[in-house]
CSV table of C-alpha atoms in Angstrom, one decimal:
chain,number,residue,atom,x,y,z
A,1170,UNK,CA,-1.3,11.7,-2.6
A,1171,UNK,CA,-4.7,10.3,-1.5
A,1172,UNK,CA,-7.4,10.4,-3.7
A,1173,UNK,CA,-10.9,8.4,-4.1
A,1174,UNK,CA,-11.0,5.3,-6.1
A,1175,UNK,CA,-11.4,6.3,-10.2
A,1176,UNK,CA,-12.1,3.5,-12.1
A,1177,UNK,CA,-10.0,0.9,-12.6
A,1178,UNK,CA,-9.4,-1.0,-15.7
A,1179,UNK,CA,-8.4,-4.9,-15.1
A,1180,UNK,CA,-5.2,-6.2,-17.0
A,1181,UNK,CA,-5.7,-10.0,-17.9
A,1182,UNK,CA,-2.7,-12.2,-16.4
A,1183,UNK,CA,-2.1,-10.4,-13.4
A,1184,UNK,CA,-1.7,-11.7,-9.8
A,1185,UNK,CA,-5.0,-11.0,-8.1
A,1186,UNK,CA,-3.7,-8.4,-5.8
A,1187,UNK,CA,-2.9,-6.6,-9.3
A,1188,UNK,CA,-6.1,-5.1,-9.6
A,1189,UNK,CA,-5.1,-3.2,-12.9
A,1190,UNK,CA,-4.8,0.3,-14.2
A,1191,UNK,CA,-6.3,4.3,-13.4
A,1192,UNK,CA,-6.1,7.3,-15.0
A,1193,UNK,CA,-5.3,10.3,-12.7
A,1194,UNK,CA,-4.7,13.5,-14.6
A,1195,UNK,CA,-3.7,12.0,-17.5
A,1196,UNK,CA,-1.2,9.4,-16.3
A,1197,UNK,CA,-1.5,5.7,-16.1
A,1198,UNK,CA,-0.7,4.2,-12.3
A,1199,UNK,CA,-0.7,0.1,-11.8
A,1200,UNK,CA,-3.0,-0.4,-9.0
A,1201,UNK,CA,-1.9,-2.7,-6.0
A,1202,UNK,CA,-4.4,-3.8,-3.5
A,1203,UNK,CA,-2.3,-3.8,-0.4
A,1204,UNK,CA,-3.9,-5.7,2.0
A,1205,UNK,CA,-4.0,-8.7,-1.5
A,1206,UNK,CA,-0.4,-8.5,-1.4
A,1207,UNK,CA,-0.3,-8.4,2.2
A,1208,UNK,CA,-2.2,-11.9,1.8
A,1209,UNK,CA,-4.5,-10.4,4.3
A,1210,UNK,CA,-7.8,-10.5,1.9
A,1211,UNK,CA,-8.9,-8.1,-0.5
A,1212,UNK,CA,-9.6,-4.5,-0.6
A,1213,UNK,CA,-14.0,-4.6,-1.4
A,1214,UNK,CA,-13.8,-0.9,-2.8
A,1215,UNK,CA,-16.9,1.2,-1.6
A,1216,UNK,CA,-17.3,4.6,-0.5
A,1217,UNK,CA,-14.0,4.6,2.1
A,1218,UNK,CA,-11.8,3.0,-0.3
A,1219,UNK,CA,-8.5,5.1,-1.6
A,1220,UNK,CA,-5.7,5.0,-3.9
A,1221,UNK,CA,-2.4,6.2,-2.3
A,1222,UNK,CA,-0.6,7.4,-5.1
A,1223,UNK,CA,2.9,6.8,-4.6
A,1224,UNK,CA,5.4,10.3,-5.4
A,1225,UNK,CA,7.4,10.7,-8.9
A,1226,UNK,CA,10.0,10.5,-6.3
A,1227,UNK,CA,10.4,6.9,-6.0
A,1228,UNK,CA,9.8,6.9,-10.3
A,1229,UNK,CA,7.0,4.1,-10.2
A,1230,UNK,CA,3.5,4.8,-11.6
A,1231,UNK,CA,1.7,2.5,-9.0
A,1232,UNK,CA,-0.8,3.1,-6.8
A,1233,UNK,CA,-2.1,0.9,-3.7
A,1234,UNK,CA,-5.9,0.5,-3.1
A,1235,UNK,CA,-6.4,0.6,0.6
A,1236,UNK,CA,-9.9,-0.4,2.6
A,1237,UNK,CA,-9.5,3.2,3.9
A,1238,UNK,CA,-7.2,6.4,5.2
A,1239,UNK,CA,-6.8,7.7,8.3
A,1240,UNK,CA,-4.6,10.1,8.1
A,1241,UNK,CA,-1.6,10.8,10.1
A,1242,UNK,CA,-0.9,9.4,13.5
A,1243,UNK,CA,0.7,11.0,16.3
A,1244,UNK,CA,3.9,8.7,16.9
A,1245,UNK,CA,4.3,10.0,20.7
A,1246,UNK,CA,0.5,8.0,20.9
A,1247,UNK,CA,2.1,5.0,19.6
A,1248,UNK,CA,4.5,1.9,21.0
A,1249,UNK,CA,6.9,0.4,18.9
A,1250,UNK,CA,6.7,-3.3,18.4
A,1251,UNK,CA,9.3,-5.7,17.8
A,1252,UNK,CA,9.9,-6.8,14.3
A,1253,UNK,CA,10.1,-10.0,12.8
A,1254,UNK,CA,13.4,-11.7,12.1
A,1255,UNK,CA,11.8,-12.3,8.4
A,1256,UNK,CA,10.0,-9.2,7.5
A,1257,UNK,CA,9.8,-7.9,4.2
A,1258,UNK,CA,12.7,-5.1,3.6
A,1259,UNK,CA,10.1,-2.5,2.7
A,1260,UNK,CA,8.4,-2.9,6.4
A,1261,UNK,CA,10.3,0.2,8.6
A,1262,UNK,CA,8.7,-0.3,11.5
A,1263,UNK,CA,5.6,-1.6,13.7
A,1264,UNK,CA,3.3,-0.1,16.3
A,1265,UNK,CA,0.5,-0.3,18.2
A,1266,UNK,CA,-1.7,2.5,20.0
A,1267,UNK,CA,-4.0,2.4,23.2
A,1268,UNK,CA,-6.6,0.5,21.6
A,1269,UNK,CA,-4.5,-1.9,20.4
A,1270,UNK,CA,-4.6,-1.5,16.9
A,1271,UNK,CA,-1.5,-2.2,14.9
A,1272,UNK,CA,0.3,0.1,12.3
A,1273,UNK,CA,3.1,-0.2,10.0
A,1274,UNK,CA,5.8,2.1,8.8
A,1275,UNK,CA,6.6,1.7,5.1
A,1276,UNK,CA,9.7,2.1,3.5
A,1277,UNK,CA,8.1,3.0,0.1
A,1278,UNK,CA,11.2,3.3,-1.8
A,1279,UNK,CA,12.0,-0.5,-1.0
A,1280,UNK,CA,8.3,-1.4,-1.7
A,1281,UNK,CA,8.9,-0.1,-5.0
A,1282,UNK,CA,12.0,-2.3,-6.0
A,1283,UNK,CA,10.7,-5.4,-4.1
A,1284,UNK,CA,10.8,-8.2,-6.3
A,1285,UNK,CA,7.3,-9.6,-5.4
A,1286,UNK,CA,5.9,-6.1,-5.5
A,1287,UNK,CA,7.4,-6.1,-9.1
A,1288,UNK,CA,6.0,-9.7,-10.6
A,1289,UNK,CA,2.6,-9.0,-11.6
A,1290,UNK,CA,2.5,-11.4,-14.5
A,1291,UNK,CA,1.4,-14.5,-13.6
């Protein structure tokens, strides 16, 4: 699920990229801000910001802030791209449209048992 950015409580001790904790409907999700844990800066909030809310499926209340959603892509508009020999095991795949732009395919059910995605504590 998708949703704009409630607010989000800060939990002391945390990694940076553990932003803290929301309340959506009632339930408590652990907010990640993926492009922190990505190392690739931090998420600034604002009015494009969103939560991706990850399913009861993979049984993890977390949630990752992202700068913004696009929505779904088209993969017959997109090239694959050759993976690293080290990626992380939660990265599926990588691609890159006409303009360039680079996208990644998560394995969210890996994300979720990833040991770094885990250790929040600092």
């Amino acid at each position: 699920e998708v949703i704009p950015v409630p607010p989000i409580t800060p939990v002391p001790l945390t990694r940076p990229w553990f932003r803290g904790v929301v309340n959506v409907r009632g339930n408590l999700y652990s907010v990640i801000d993926f492009a922190g844990f990505l190392a690739t800066g931090y998420c600034a909030g604002g009015e494009q910001a969103r939560l991706l809310v990850l399913g009861e499926r993979f049984r993890s209340a977390a949630a990752l802030l992202v700068h913004r959603s696009l929505g779904l892509r088209n993969p017959v508009e997109l090239h694959a791209r050759a993976l690293a020999d080290e990626k992380p095991a939660w990265l599926r795949a990588e691609y890159e449209d006409a303009a360039g732009t680079r996208w990644r395919e998560l394995d969210v059910a890996a994300l979720v048992r990833d040991a770094e995605f885990l250790s929040v504590a600092l």
